[in-house]
PDB file of C-alpha atoms in Angstrom:
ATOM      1  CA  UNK A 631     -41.380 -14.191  -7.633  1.00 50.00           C
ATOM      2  CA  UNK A 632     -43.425 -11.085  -6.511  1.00 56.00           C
ATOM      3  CA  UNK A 633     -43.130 -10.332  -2.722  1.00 58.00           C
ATOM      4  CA  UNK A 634     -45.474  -7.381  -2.408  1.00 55.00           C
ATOM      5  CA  UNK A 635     -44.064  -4.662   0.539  1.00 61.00           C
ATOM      6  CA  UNK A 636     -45.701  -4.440   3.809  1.00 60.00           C
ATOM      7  CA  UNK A 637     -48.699  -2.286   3.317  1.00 61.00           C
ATOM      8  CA  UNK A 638     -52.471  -1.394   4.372  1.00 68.00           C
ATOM      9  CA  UNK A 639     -55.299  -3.395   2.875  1.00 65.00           C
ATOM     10  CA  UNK A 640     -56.077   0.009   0.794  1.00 63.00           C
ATOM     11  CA  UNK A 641     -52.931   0.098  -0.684  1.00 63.00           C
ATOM     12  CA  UNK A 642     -52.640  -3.712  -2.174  1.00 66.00           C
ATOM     13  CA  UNK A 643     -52.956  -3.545  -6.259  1.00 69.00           C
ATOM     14  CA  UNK A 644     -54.457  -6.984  -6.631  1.00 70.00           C
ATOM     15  CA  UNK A 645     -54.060  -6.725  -9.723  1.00 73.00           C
ATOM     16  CA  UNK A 646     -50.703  -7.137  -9.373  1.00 75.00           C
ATOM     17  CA  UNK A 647     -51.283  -9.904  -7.398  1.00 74.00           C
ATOM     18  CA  UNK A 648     -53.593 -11.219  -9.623  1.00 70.00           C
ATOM     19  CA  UNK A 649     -51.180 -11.797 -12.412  1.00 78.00           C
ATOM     20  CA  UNK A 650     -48.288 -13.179 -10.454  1.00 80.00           C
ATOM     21  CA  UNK A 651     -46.406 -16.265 -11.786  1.00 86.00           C
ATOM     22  CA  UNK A 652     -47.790 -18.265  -8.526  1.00 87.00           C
ATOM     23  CA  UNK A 653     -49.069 -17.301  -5.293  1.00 88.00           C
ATOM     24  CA  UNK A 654     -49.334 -18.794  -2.224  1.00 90.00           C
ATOM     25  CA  UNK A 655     -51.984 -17.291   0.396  1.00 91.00           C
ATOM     26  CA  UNK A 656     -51.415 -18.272   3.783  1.00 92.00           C
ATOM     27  CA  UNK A 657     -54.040 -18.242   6.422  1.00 94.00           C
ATOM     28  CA  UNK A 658     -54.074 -18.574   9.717  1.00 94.00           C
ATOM     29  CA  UNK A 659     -56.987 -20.560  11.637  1.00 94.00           C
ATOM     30  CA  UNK A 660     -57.697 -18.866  15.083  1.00 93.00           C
ATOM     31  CA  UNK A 661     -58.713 -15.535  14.816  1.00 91.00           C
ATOM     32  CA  UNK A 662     -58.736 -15.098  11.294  1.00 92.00           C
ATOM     33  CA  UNK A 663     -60.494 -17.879   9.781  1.00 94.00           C
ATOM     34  CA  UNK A 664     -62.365 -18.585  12.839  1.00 94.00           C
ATOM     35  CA  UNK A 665     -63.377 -16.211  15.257  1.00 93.00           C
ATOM     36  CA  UNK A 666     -61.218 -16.796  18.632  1.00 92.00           C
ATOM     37  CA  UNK A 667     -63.361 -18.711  21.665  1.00 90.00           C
ATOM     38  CA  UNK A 668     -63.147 -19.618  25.567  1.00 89.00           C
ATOM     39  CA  UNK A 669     -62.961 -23.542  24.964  1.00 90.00           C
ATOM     40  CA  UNK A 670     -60.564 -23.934  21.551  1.00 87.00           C
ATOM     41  CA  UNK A 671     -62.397 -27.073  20.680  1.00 87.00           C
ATOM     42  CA  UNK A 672     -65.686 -24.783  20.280  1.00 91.00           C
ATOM     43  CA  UNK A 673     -64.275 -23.006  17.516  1.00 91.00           C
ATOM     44  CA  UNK A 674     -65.467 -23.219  13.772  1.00 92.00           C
ATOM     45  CA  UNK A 675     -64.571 -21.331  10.297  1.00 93.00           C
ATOM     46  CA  UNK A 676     -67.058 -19.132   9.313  1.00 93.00           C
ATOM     47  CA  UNK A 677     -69.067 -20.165   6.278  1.00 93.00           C
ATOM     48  CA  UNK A 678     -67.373 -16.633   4.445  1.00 94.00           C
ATOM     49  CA  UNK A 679     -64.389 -17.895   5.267  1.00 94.00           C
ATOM     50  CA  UNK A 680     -64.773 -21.509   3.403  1.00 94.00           C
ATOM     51  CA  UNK A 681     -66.349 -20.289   0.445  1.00 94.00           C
ATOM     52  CA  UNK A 682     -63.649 -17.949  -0.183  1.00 93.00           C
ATOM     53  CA  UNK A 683     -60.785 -20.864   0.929  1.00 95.00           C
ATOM     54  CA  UNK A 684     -62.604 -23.094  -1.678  1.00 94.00           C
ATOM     55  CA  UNK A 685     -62.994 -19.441  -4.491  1.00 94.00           C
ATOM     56  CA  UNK A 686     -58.893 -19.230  -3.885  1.00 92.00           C
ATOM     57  CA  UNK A 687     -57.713 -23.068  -4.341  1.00 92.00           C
ATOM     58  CA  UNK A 688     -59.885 -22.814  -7.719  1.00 93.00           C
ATOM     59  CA  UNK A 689     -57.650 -20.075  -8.958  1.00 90.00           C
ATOM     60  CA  UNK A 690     -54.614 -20.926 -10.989  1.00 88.00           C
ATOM     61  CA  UNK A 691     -51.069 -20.615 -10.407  1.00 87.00           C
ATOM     62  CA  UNK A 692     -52.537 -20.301  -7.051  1.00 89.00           C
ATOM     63  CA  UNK A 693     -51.578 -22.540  -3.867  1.00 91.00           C
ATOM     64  CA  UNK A 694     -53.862 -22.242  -0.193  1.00 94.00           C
ATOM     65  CA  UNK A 695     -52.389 -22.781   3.064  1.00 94.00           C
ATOM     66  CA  UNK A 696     -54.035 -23.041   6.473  1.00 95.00           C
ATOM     67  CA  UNK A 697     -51.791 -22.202   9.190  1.00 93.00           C
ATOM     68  CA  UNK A 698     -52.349 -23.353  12.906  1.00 94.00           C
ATOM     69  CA  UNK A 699     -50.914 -24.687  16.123  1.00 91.00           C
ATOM     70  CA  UNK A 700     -53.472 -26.713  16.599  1.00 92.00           C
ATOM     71  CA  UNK A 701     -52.386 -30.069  15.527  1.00 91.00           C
ATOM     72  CA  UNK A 702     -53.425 -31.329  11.738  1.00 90.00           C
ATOM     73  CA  UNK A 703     -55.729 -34.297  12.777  1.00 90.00           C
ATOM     74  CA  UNK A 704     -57.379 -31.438  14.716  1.00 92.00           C
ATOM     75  CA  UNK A 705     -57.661 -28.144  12.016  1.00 93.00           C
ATOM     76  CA  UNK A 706     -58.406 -30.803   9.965  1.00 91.00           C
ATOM     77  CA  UNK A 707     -61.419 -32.069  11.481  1.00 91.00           C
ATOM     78  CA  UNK A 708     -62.286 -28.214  12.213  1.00 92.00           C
ATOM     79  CA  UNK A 709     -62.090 -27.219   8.222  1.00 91.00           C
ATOM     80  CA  UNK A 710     -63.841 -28.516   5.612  1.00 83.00           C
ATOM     81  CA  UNK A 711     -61.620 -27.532   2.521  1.00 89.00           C
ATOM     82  CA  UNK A 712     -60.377 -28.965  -0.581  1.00 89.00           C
ATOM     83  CA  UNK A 713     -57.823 -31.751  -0.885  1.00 88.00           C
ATOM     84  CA  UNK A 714     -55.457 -29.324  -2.613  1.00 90.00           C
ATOM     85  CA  UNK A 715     -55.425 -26.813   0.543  1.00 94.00           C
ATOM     86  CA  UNK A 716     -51.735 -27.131   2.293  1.00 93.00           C
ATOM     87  CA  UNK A 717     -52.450 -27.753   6.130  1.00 92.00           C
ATOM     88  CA  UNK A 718     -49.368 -26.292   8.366  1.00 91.00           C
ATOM     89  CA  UNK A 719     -49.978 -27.166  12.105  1.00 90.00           C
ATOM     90  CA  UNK A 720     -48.406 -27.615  15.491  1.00 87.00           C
ATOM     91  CA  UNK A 721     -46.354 -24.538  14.781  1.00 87.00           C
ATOM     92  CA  UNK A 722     -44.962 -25.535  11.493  1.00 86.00           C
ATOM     93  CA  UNK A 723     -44.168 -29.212  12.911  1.00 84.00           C
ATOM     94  CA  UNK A 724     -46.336 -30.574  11.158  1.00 86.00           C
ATOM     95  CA  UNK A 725     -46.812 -30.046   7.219  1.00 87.00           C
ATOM     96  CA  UNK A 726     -49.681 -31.703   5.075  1.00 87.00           C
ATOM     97  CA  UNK A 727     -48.944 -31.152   1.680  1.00 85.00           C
ATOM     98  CA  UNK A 728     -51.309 -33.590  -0.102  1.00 72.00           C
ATOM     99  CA  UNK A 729     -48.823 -36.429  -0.164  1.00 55.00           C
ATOM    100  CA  UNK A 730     -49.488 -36.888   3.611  1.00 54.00           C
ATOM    101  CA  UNK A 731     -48.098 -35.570   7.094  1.00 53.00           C
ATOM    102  CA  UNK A 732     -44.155 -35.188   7.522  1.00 57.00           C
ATOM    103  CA  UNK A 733     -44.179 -34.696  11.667  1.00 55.00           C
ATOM    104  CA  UNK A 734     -42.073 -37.762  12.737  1.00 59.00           C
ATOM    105  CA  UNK A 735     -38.975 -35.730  14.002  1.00 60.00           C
ATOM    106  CA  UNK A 736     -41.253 -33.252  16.040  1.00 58.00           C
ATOM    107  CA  UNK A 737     -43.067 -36.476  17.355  1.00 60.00           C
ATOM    108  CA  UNK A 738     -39.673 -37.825  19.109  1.00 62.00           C
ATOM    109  CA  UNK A 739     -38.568 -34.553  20.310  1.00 62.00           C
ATOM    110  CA  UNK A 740     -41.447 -34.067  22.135  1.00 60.00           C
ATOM    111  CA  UNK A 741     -41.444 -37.419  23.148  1.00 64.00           C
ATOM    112  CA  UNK A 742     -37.597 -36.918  24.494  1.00 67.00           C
ATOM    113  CA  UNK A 743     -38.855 -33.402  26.506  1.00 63.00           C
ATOM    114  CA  UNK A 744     -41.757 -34.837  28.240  1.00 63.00           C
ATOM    115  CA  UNK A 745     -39.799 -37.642  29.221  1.00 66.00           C
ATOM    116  CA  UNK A 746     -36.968 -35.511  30.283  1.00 63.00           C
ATOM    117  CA  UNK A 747     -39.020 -32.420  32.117  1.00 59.00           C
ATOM    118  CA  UNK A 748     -41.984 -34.818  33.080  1.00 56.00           C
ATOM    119  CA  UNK A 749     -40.481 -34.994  37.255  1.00 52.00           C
ATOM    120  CA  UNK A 750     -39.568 -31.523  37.115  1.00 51.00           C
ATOM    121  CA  UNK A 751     -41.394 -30.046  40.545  1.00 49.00           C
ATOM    122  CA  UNK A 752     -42.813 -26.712  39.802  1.00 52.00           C
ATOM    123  CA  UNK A 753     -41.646 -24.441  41.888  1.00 51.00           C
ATOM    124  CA  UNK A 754     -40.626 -20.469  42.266  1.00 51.00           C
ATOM    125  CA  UNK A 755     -39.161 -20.074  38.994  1.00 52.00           C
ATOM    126  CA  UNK A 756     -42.551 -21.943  37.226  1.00 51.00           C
ATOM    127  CA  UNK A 757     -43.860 -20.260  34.487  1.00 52.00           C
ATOM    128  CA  UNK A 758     -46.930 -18.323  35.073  1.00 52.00           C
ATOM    129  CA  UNK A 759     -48.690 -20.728  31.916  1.00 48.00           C
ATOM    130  CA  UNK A 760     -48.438 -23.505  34.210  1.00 48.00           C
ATOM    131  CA  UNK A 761     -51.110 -22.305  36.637  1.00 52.00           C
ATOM    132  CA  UNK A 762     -53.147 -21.944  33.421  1.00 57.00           C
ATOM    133  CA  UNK A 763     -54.321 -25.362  31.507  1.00 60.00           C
ATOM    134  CA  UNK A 764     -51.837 -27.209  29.049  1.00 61.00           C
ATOM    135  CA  UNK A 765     -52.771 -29.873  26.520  1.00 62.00           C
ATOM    136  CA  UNK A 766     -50.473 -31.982  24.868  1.00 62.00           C
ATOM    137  CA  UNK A 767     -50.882 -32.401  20.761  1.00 64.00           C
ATOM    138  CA  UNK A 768     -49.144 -34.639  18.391  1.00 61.00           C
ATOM    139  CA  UNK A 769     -46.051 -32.493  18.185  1.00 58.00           C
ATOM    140  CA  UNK A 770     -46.196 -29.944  21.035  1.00 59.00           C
ATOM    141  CA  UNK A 771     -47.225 -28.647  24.162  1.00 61.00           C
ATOM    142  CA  UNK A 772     -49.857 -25.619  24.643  1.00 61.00           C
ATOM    143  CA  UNK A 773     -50.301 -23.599  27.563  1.00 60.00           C
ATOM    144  CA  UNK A 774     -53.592 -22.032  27.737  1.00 57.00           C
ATOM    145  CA  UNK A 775     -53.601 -19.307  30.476  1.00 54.00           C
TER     146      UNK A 775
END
């Protein structure tokens, strides 16, 4: 398996990469694939960004993963890409890898914390995020500040 050294974008051979035995490139949504926004929910993947998604899960020996905390259902909905693309969201809670969405042990924990942390009174010792805005996903909790 080739796991090319940390480097600049000027000193990648693709060629090396090219003629790996597999490859799996891993991209994350916000910021990357999508510029960042105000409102999250306003945010969409530039067309460069699909094309070249849908030029990479064409390639063989080659595997495509999206990478987000935004919840699947959500980057989902947000991407148009093809069925072969792995989707990775809430953190890595959630993992789509064509056969479906394996997220049912992150769904009770956060079930168990909210129920558990749900009366806690903020108070001196609250975290700065909670004056911010927090929305509750599938498998997790983000603070927007």
């Amino acid at each position: 398996m080739l796991v090319p050294a940390l480097s600049t974008p000027a000193e990648v051979d693709l060629r090396e990469l090219a003629t790996a035995d597999s490859l799996l490139v891993a991209l994350d949504f916000d910021g990357v694939l999508a510029p960042l926004q105000d409102d999250p929910e306003t945010s969409q993947m530039t067309a460069g960004s699909a094309a070249a998604i849908a030029a990479l899960a064409r390639l063989p020996h080659t595997r495509v993963a999206l990478v987000s905390g935004r919840d699947i259902a959500t980057l989902s909905r947000l991407t148009e890409t093809p069925e072969s693309v792995w989707m990775i969201g809430s953190h890595g809670a959630e993992a789509a890898l064509g056969s479906g969405i394996e997220s049912d042990r992150a769904r009770i924990a956060l079930s168990e914390t909210t129920a558990r942390t749900s009366h806690t009174a903020p108070g001196p010792r609250t975290p700065r995020a909670h004056r911010g805005r927090a929305r509750r996903g599938s498998t997790a909790i983000d603070a927007h500040t």
